[in-house]
PDB file of C-alpha atoms in Angstrom:
ATOM      1  CA  MET R   1      61.755   4.851 -18.272  1.00 56.00           C
ATOM      2  CA  GLY R   2      61.441   1.330 -19.647  1.00 56.00           C
ATOM      3  CA  PRO R   3      59.000  -0.028 -22.223  1.00 61.00           C
ATOM      4  CA  LEU R   4      55.319  -0.143 -21.293  1.00 59.00           C
ATOM      5  CA  THR R   5      53.906  -3.536 -20.460  1.00 56.00           C
ATOM      6  CA  PRO R   6      50.426  -4.223 -21.893  1.00 58.00           C
ATOM      7  CA  VAL R   7      47.764  -4.796 -19.274  1.00 55.00           C
ATOM      8  CA  GLY R   8      45.525  -7.778 -19.872  1.00 57.00           C
ATOM      9  CA  MET R   9      41.753  -7.538 -19.506  1.00 56.00           C
ATOM     10  CA  ASP R  10      41.843  -9.627 -16.331  1.00 59.00           C
ATOM     11  CA  ASP R  11      44.263  -7.158 -14.740  1.00 66.00           C
ATOM     12  CA  CYS R  12      41.900  -4.186 -15.013  1.00 77.00           C
ATOM     13  CA  ARG R  13      38.657  -5.690 -13.711  1.00 82.00           C
ATOM     14  CA  VAL R  14      37.351  -4.647 -10.332  1.00 80.00           C
ATOM     15  CA  PRO R  15      35.185  -7.290  -8.632  1.00 81.00           C
ATOM     16  CA  LEU R  16      31.507  -6.647  -7.992  1.00 77.00           C
ATOM     17  CA  VAL R  17      30.510  -6.386  -4.338  1.00 76.00           C
ATOM     18  CA  ASN R  18      26.773  -5.907  -4.975  1.00 77.00           C
ATOM     19  CA  GLU R  19      24.421  -7.228  -7.594  1.00 80.00           C
ATOM     20  CA  PRO R  20      23.865  -4.498 -10.223  1.00 82.00           C
ATOM     21  CA  LEU R  21      20.394  -3.650 -11.482  1.00 82.00           C
ATOM     22  CA  ASN R  22      18.973  -5.929 -14.118  1.00 86.00           C
ATOM     23  CA  ALA R  23      16.992  -4.549 -17.070  1.00 91.00           C
ATOM     24  CA  ASP R  24      13.582  -4.987 -15.376  1.00 88.00           C
ATOM     25  CA  GLN R  25      14.704  -3.249 -12.184  1.00 85.00           C
ATOM     26  CA  ALA R  26      16.197  -0.367 -14.153  1.00 87.00           C
ATOM     27  CA  GLU R  27      12.963  -0.050 -16.139  1.00 90.00           C
ATOM     28  CA  ARG R  28      10.919   0.178 -12.922  1.00 88.00           C
ATOM     29  CA  LEU R  29      13.250   2.685 -11.234  1.00 89.00           C
ATOM     30  CA  ALA R  30      13.855   4.993 -14.198  1.00 92.00           C
ATOM     31  CA  PRO R  31      10.578   6.973 -13.775  1.00 93.00           C
ATOM     32  CA  SER R  32      11.464   7.788 -10.163  1.00 92.00           C
ATOM     33  CA  PHE R  33      14.901   9.051 -11.096  1.00 92.00           C
ATOM     34  CA  LYS R  34      13.422  10.954 -14.046  1.00 94.00           C
ATOM     35  CA  ALA R  35      10.905  12.661 -11.760  1.00 94.00           C
ATOM     36  CA  LEU R  36      13.655  13.540  -9.292  1.00 93.00           C
ATOM     37  CA  GLY R  37      15.625  15.102 -12.136  1.00 95.00           C
ATOM     38  CA  ASP R  38      13.436  18.165 -11.629  1.00 97.00           C
ATOM     39  CA  PRO R  39      14.973  20.354  -8.894  1.00 96.00           C
ATOM     40  CA  ILE R  40      11.589  21.383  -7.483  1.00 97.00           C
ATOM     41  CA  ARG R  41      10.445  17.774  -7.074  1.00 97.00           C
ATOM     42  CA  LEU R  42      13.778  16.777  -5.569  1.00 95.00           C
ATOM     43  CA  ARG R  43      13.536  19.628  -3.055  1.00 96.00           C
ATOM     44  CA  LEU R  44       9.901  18.802  -2.255  1.00 97.00           C
ATOM     45  CA  LEU R  45      10.726  15.170  -1.554  1.00 96.00           C
ATOM     46  CA  SER R  46      13.658  16.214   0.610  1.00 94.00           C
ATOM     47  CA  LEU R  47      11.484  18.711   2.468  1.00 95.00           C
ATOM     48  CA  ILE R  48       8.747  16.150   3.141  1.00 96.00           C
ATOM     49  CA  ALA R  49      11.244  13.502   4.259  1.00 94.00           C
ATOM     50  CA  SER R  50      12.941  16.054   6.550  1.00 94.00           C
ATOM     51  CA  HIS R  51       9.780  16.726   8.557  1.00 95.00           C
ATOM     52  CA  GLN R  52       9.111  14.749  11.716  1.00 95.00           C
ATOM     53  CA  GLY R  53       7.699  11.369  10.760  1.00 93.00           C
ATOM     54  CA  GLY R  54       8.445  12.039   7.082  1.00 93.00           C
ATOM     55  CA  GLU R  55       5.121  13.852   6.761  1.00 96.00           C
ATOM     56  CA  ALA R  56       4.278  17.464   5.934  1.00 96.00           C
ATOM     57  CA  CYS R  57       1.174  19.549   5.339  1.00 94.00           C
ATOM     58  CA  VAL R  58       0.964  21.130   1.915  1.00 93.00           C
ATOM     59  CA  CYS R  59       0.833  24.454   3.777  1.00 90.00           C
ATOM     60  CA  ASP R  60       4.413  23.765   4.937  1.00 91.00           C
ATOM     61  CA  LEU R  61       5.670  23.065   1.434  1.00 92.00           C
ATOM     62  CA  THR R  62       4.989  26.279  -0.463  1.00 89.00           C
ATOM     63  CA  ASP R  63       7.427  28.634   1.270  1.00 87.00           C
ATOM     64  CA  GLY R  64      10.870  28.892  -0.253  1.00 86.00           C
ATOM     65  CA  PHE R  65       9.781  28.173  -3.814  1.00 93.00           C
ATOM     66  CA  ASP R  66       9.478  30.829  -6.494  1.00 93.00           C
ATOM     67  CA  VAL R  67       6.530  29.077  -8.133  1.00 95.00           C
ATOM     68  CA  SER R  68       2.777  29.232  -7.607  1.00 93.00           C
ATOM     69  CA  ALA R  69       0.792  26.927  -5.326  1.00 91.00           C
ATOM     70  CA  PRO R  70      -0.786  25.160  -8.344  1.00 94.00           C
ATOM     71  CA  THR R  71       2.718  24.433  -9.669  1.00 96.00           C
ATOM     72  CA  ILE R  72       3.710  22.947  -6.302  1.00 96.00           C
ATOM     73  CA  SER R  73       0.521  20.844  -6.409  1.00 95.00           C
ATOM     74  CA  HIS R  74       1.445  19.597  -9.883  1.00 97.00           C
ATOM     75  CA  HIS R  75       4.910  18.522  -8.714  1.00 98.00           C
ATOM     76  CA  LEU R  76       3.437  16.797  -5.655  1.00 97.00           C
ATOM     77  CA  LYS R  77       1.011  14.948  -7.929  1.00 97.00           C
ATOM     78  CA  VAL R  78       3.929  13.658 -10.019  1.00 98.00           C
ATOM     79  CA  LEU R  79       5.726  12.445  -6.878  1.00 97.00           C
ATOM     80  CA  ARG R  80       2.517  10.775  -5.698  1.00 97.00           C
ATOM     81  CA  GLU R  81       1.815   9.084  -9.039  1.00 96.00           C
ATOM     82  CA  ILE R  82       5.243   7.431  -9.126  1.00 95.00           C
ATOM     83  CA  GLY R  83       4.936   6.288  -5.512  1.00 95.00           C
ATOM     84  CA  LEU R  84       7.562   8.441  -3.808  1.00 95.00           C
ATOM     85  CA  VAL R  85       4.946  10.127  -1.612  1.00 97.00           C
ATOM     86  CA  SER R  86       1.398   9.406  -0.530  1.00 97.00           C
ATOM     87  CA  SER R  87      -1.232  11.935   0.451  1.00 97.00           C
ATOM     88  CA  GLU R  88      -4.121  12.158   2.881  1.00 96.00           C
ATOM     89  CA  ARG R  89      -6.746  14.879   3.175  1.00 96.00           C
ATOM     90  CA  ARG R  90      -7.402  16.066   6.726  1.00 95.00           C
ATOM     91  CA  GLY R  91     -10.089  18.706   6.777  1.00 96.00           C
ATOM     92  CA  THR R  92      -9.069  21.449   4.377  1.00 94.00           C
ATOM     93  CA  TRP R  93      -5.399  20.430   4.223  1.00 94.00           C
ATOM     94  CA  VAL R  94      -3.576  17.670   2.387  1.00 95.00           C
ATOM     95  CA  TYR R  95      -0.678  15.957   4.143  1.00 97.00           C
ATOM     96  CA  TYR R  96       2.110  14.295   2.180  1.00 97.00           C
ATOM     97  CA  ARG R  97       4.186  11.415   3.495  1.00 97.00           C
ATOM     98  CA  ALA R  98       7.463  10.164   2.057  1.00 95.00           C
ATOM     99  CA  GLU R  99       7.104   6.492   1.140  1.00 95.00           C
ATOM    100  CA  GLN R 100       9.940   4.873   3.064  1.00 91.00           C
ATOM    101  CA  SER R 101      10.060   1.726   0.916  1.00 89.00           C
ATOM    102  CA  ALA R 102      10.562   3.806  -2.236  1.00 88.00           C
ATOM    103  CA  LEU R 103      13.225   5.941  -0.555  1.00 86.00           C
ATOM    104  CA  ASP R 104      14.999   2.816   0.710  1.00 87.00           C
ATOM    105  CA  LEU R 105      15.056   1.343  -2.790  1.00 84.00           C
ATOM    106  CA  LEU R 106      16.472   4.540  -4.311  1.00 85.00           C
ATOM    107  CA  SER R 107      19.024   4.729  -1.517  1.00 84.00           C
ATOM    108  CA  THR R 108      20.119   1.132  -2.059  1.00 80.00           C
ATOM    109  CA  VAL R 109      20.696   1.764  -5.746  1.00 80.00           C
ATOM    110  CA  LEU R 110      22.825   4.820  -4.972  1.00 79.00           C
ATOM    111  CA  SER R 111      24.808   3.454  -2.031  1.00 77.00           C
ATOM    112  CA  VAL R 112      28.355   2.179  -2.109  1.00 73.00           C
ATOM    113  CA  PRO R 113      29.088  -0.662   0.322  1.00 71.00           C
ATOM    114  CA  GLN R 114      31.248   0.312   3.327  1.00 69.00           C
ATOM    115  CA  GLY R 115      34.962  -0.158   2.833  1.00 61.00           C
ATOM    116  CA  VAL R 116      34.714  -0.186  -0.958  1.00 54.00           C
ATOM    117  CA  ASN R 117      36.079   3.320  -1.717  1.00 56.00           C
ATOM    118  CA  ALA R 118      39.661   2.642  -0.861  1.00 50.00           C
TER     119      ALA R 118
END
């Protein structure tokens, strides 16, 4: 094995294919990612988005969780306050809808352009 050749800084840089987040964008998105750091909220958002039309009745969201209904309501309130879901009362039930624009933004931040992972 011969001597190692030093690698210059220019040799190790991978070109950007998308514009990374700037400080303001990161500041605006951080609360959403922080909220989704809770497994219950992440599951709730996934469950809502998985329903037809991205909408679910609160009555459909309590099964499968080992927490009380008030705890589920608290987590839904957090998701609503940061804009990941919206809610609408219909009679005695509240329906939650995944906010597509917020989901699209989160998805864009997390996506890798096609053909980049070579």
